[in-house]
Amino acid sequence: MTETETNTYDVVVLGAGPVGENVADRTRAAGLTTAVVESELVGGECSYWACMPSKALLRPVLAQADARRLPGLAEAVRGPLDTPAVLARRNWFTGDWTDDGQVEWIKSIGADLYRGHGRLTGPREVTVGDTVLTARHAVAVATGTRAALPDLPGLAEVRPWTSRDATSAQSAPGRLVVVGGGVVATEMATAWQALGSQVTLLVRGKGLLDRMEPFAGELVAEALTEAGADVRTGTSVASVSRVDGTVVVVTDTGERIEADEILFATGRAPRTDDIGLEAVGLTPGSWLSVDDSLRVDGTDWLYAVGDINHRALLTHQGKYQARIAGAAIAARAAGTDVAENAPWSAYAATADHESVPQVVFTDPEAAAVGLSLTEAEAAGHRVRAVDVDLSSVSGAGLYGEDYKGRARMIVDLDEEILRGVTFVGPGLGELIHSATIAVVGQVPIARLWHAVPSYPTLSEVWLRLLEAYRDN
């Protein structure tokens, strides 16, 4: 009979990805003893199968695309990318899928790491193997999401790629079918087309990146097509099989497509199916609903931070939530009254609602923050969309020949502030933080005129947007 060990901490964090790490960092900084439980690699999805490896794959692709827009440099970069070198650099960024450095960081903040599958086994209690961890103040669940595969007969036998396979593959398939039209699908189609695959992108909807302004997906689809990818919208997969190693896809129109691999990038599901939610009266496999301090509805001790609360499935937003949750846990532990519903307080993740930024690292980059025109109107705001062609900005012409891009700001006509901003074009990802500050800070349009963009930079698009608003 195995003897059970019980250890008590102020806080137990279930999941050691970037979100769980940030919760632990904040609670430890507040002087609370903290245990962190991880069943896979410390550092989580972002470090090994998502943000870091995908952007390591995409950076050479975008750098080459930018170089090809410049006379004097374009001819020097006409050849293909060195795919093995790109993959080797990607491997370096993942630490070759070892987590020694991340483990050392956990130790450096004074948290204790428990490896193994953790499950809630009661209020304020997590069991890992033969060890029971009890929490005096809080348990924070930060187990993230996994790829959601469609219900297609025989799909398991096909061994399809998910996002993990797409970011960790050690060679480029000759032919790759990508199913989906969102961020993962468009980024991986961009990367693997440039790294030597012939990509066919199958999109069930009318266009790409349907959560952004329509022109974002249109410009990305145009660029993918120019790069050689076959982009098919309004197309669903009816069946898929693997015959003698070849993937055979049959679409809803009966068309047959053959490929070496197929990537399904069709959504995410919460990793809450096997973490013991039933032991605390919650439904396994469900998204966890939380208040603005990230505390699970109906509890006074359980927090759900990051993707699993379904507020904003983005690493940076999850880390933001982690900082808020850590502050709220520490304050409550100290007996402080936490007004989690006070907008923009230290204990409220207010930005989750209408101020979420995102960058899609395609060519062109697509970046947005806040509400789209459709979302703003649906929310009841009286708004106006202001559009600018990036070719009107001097910095765009200097950035590269035949620069294609577009910017939109959504102006609240009653309050004279911005509800949302979208930029699409090469090199615009770094510009989105200025828009984020304007949206989060609710900076009045009249004050934005005094935020003078440096000339000749891409950020001069702000001046063009303000002029377009004033003159029309």
Tab-separated table of N, CA and C in Angstrom, residues 170-231:
chain	number	residue	atom	x	y	z
A	170	GLN	N	10.213	18.336	-38.571
A	170	GLN	CA	11.646	18.448	-38.846
A	170	GLN	C	11.968	18.471	-40.341
A	171	SER	N	10.943	18.485	-41.175
A	171	SER	CA	11.149	18.635	-42.621
A	171	SER	C	9.855	19.159	-43.226
A	172	ALA	N	9.984	19.730	-44.408
A	172	ALA	CA	8.814	20.289	-45.085
A	172	ALA	C	8.150	19.222	-45.945
A	173	PRO	N	6.869	18.946	-45.726
A	173	PRO	CA	6.189	17.999	-46.617
A	173	PRO	C	6.099	18.574	-48.028
A	174	GLY	N	6.154	17.705	-49.023
A	174	GLY	CA	6.062	18.194	-50.394
A	174	GLY	C	4.750	18.877	-50.674
A	175	ARG	N	3.661	18.265	-50.189
A	175	ARG	CA	2.322	18.831	-50.363
A	175	ARG	C	1.631	18.848	-49.001
A	176	LEU	N	1.073	19.983	-48.655
A	176	LEU	CA	0.427	20.135	-47.354
A	176	LEU	C	-0.952	20.757	-47.539
A	177	VAL	N	-1.973	20.076	-47.059
A	177	VAL	CA	-3.319	20.647	-47.002
A	177	VAL	C	-3.524	21.233	-45.612
A	178	VAL	N	-3.958	22.482	-45.563
A	178	VAL	CA	-4.268	23.146	-44.293
A	178	VAL	C	-5.762	23.405	-44.263
A	179	VAL	N	-6.420	22.931	-43.226
A	179	VAL	CA	-7.859	23.111	-43.090
A	179	VAL	C	-8.122	24.142	-41.997
A	180	GLY	N	-8.740	25.242	-42.378
A	180	GLY	CA	-9.031	26.315	-41.428
A	180	GLY	C	-8.670	27.659	-42.020
A	181	GLY	N	-9.217	28.717	-41.447
A	181	GLY	CA	-8.945	30.045	-41.969
A	181	GLY	C	-8.550	31.045	-40.911
A	182	GLY	N	-8.219	30.545	-39.711
A	182	GLY	CA	-7.857	31.444	-38.621
A	182	GLY	C	-6.367	31.690	-38.526
A	183	VAL	N	-5.928	32.067	-37.340
A	183	VAL	CA	-4.535	32.476	-37.141
A	183	VAL	C	-3.567	31.327	-37.390
A	184	VAL	N	-3.801	30.176	-36.761
A	184	VAL	CA	-2.889	29.044	-36.939
A	184	VAL	C	-2.831	28.628	-38.403
A	185	ALA	N	-3.985	28.541	-39.048
A	185	ALA	CA	-4.035	28.102	-40.440
A	185	ALA	C	-3.279	29.052	-41.355
A	186	THR	N	-3.502	30.344	-41.215
A	186	THR	CA	-2.852	31.303	-42.114
A	186	THR	C	-1.360	31.425	-41.835
A	187	GLU	N	-0.970	31.389	-40.556
A	187	GLU	CA	0.457	31.478	-40.247
A	187	GLU	C	1.201	30.251	-40.735
A	188	MET	N	0.653	29.069	-40.492
A	188	MET	CA	1.344	27.861	-40.913
A	188	MET	C	1.326	27.690	-42.437
A	189	ALA	N	0.267	28.140	-43.101
A	189	ALA	CA	0.266	28.137	-44.565
A	189	ALA	C	1.358	29.057	-45.090
A	190	THR	N	1.520	30.225	-44.477
A	190	THR	CA	2.567	31.169	-44.864
A	190	THR	C	3.950	30.558	-44.677
A	191	ALA	N	4.167	29.955	-43.507
A	191	ALA	CA	5.480	29.403	-43.191
A	191	ALA	C	5.854	28.250	-44.115
A	192	TRP	N	4.997	27.239	-44.215
A	192	TRP	CA	5.375	26.034	-44.948
A	192	TRP	C	5.385	26.241	-46.454
A	193	GLN	N	4.571	27.147	-46.974
A	193	GLN	CA	4.668	27.473	-48.397
A	193	GLN	C	6.054	28.044	-48.702
A	194	ALA	N	6.549	28.917	-47.826
A	194	ALA	CA	7.871	29.516	-48.031
A	194	ALA	C	9.005	28.537	-47.778
A	195	LEU	N	8.749	27.516	-46.951
A	195	LEU	CA	9.792	26.550	-46.608
A	195	LEU	C	9.832	25.352	-47.551
A	196	GLY	N	9.022	25.393	-48.606
A	196	GLY	CA	9.148	24.378	-49.648
A	196	GLY	C	7.949	23.502	-49.896
A	197	SER	N	6.888	23.658	-49.117
A	197	SER	CA	5.690	22.850	-49.331
A	197	SER	C	4.773	23.515	-50.357
A	198	GLN	N	4.036	22.702	-51.085
A	198	GLN	CA	2.944	23.220	-51.898
A	198	GLN	C	1.694	23.166	-51.031
A	199	VAL	N	1.200	24.333	-50.629
A	199	VAL	CA	0.114	24.415	-49.656
A	199	VAL	C	-1.220	24.624	-50.352
A	200	THR	N	-2.207	23.841	-49.928
A	200	THR	CA	-3.600	24.061	-50.301
A	200	THR	C	-4.356	24.403	-49.032
A	201	LEU	N	-4.965	25.586	-49.003
A	201	LEU	CA	-5.670	26.062	-47.813
A	201	LEU	C	-7.170	25.944	-48.052
A	202	LEU	N	-7.844	25.137	-47.235
A	202	LEU	CA	-9.282	24.912	-47.372
A	202	LEU	C	-10.005	25.643	-46.242
A	203	VAL	N	-10.841	26.587	-46.622
A	203	VAL	CA	-11.519	27.457	-45.655
A	203	VAL	C	-13.021	27.281	-45.807
A	204	ARG	N	-13.673	26.878	-44.748
A	204	ARG	CA	-15.112	26.639	-44.812
A	204	ARG	C	-15.893	27.933	-45.025
A	205	GLY	N	-15.443	29.020	-44.412
A	205	GLY	CA	-16.151	30.293	-44.518
A	205	GLY	C	-15.835	31.054	-45.784
A	206	LYS	N	-16.287	32.309	-45.801
A	206	LYS	CA	-16.123	33.145	-46.996
A	206	LYS	C	-14.723	33.740	-47.124
A	207	GLY	N	-13.989	33.791	-46.025
A	207	GLY	CA	-12.673	34.402	-46.082
A	207	GLY	C	-11.813	34.008	-44.904
A	208	LEU	N	-10.595	34.546	-44.871
A	208	LEU	CA	-9.639	34.267	-43.797
A	208	LEU	C	-9.806	35.261	-42.656
A	209	LEU	N	-9.328	34.873	-41.494
A	209	LEU	CA	-9.266	35.745	-40.322
A	209	LEU	C	-10.599	36.444	-40.079
A	210	ASP	N	-11.659	35.661	-39.949
A	210	ASP	CA	-12.997	36.225	-39.891
A	210	ASP	C	-13.295	36.982	-38.608
A	211	ARG	N	-12.389	36.948	-37.637
A	211	ARG	CA	-12.612	37.733	-36.426
A	211	ARG	C	-12.016	39.131	-36.532
A	212	MET	N	-11.352	39.399	-37.641
A	212	MET	CA	-10.811	40.729	-37.893
A	212	MET	C	-11.664	41.433	-38.949
A	213	GLU	N	-11.307	42.674	-39.262
A	213	GLU	CA	-11.993	43.385	-40.336
A	213	GLU	C	-11.835	42.576	-41.628
A	214	PRO	N	-12.840	42.564	-42.485
A	214	PRO	CA	-12.781	41.728	-43.692
A	214	PRO	C	-11.555	41.967	-44.567
A	215	PHE	N	-11.073	43.206	-44.643
A	215	PHE	CA	-9.934	43.476	-45.522
A	215	PHE	C	-8.664	42.786	-45.053
A	216	ALA	N	-8.580	42.435	-43.778
A	216	ALA	CA	-7.389	41.737	-43.282
A	216	ALA	C	-7.255	40.382	-43.961
A	217	GLY	N	-8.313	39.607	-43.932
A	217	GLY	CA	-8.287	38.302	-44.573
A	217	GLY	C	-8.118	38.390	-46.075
A	218	GLU	N	-8.693	39.427	-46.683
A	218	GLU	CA	-8.575	39.587	-48.135
A	218	GLU	C	-7.123	39.824	-48.550
A	219	LEU	N	-6.423	40.691	-47.814
A	219	LEU	CA	-5.027	40.979	-48.157
A	219	LEU	C	-4.129	39.784	-47.890
A	220	VAL	N	-4.387	39.047	-46.818
A	220	VAL	CA	-3.582	37.864	-46.520
A	220	VAL	C	-3.823	36.781	-47.567
A	221	ALA	N	-5.073	36.579	-47.966
A	221	ALA	CA	-5.384	35.575	-48.990
A	221	ALA	C	-4.726	35.928	-50.313
A	222	GLU	N	-4.746	37.197	-50.661
A	222	GLU	CA	-4.104	37.640	-51.906
A	222	GLU	C	-2.612	37.356	-51.892
A	223	ALA	N	-1.968	37.637	-50.756
A	223	ALA	CA	-0.532	37.415	-50.656
A	223	ALA	C	-0.186	35.934	-50.665
A	224	LEU	N	-0.981	35.115	-49.991
A	224	LEU	CA	-0.739	33.664	-50.012
A	224	LEU	C	-0.850	33.119	-51.435
A	225	THR	N	-1.834	33.593	-52.163
A	225	THR	CA	-2.004	33.156	-53.546
A	225	THR	C	-0.813	33.574	-54.399
A	226	GLU	N	-0.355	34.802	-54.224
A	226	GLU	CA	0.815	35.283	-54.969
A	226	GLU	C	2.063	34.475	-54.627
A	227	ALA	N	2.127	33.967	-53.386
A	227	ALA	CA	3.277	33.160	-52.965
A	227	ALA	C	3.222	31.742	-53.512
A	228	GLY	N	2.090	31.360	-54.102
A	228	GLY	CA	1.980	30.036	-54.704
A	228	GLY	C	1.024	29.098	-54.028
A	229	ALA	N	0.429	29.511	-52.910
A	229	ALA	CA	-0.533	28.655	-52.217
A	229	ALA	C	-1.861	28.648	-52.980
A	230	ASP	N	-2.575	27.562	-52.822
A	230	ASP	CA	-3.905	27.410	-53.426
A	230	ASP	C	-4.928	27.661	-52.326
A	231	VAL	N	-5.562	28.841	-52.344
A	231	VAL	CA	-6.502	29.231	-51.301
A	231	VAL	C	-7.927	29.026	-51.805
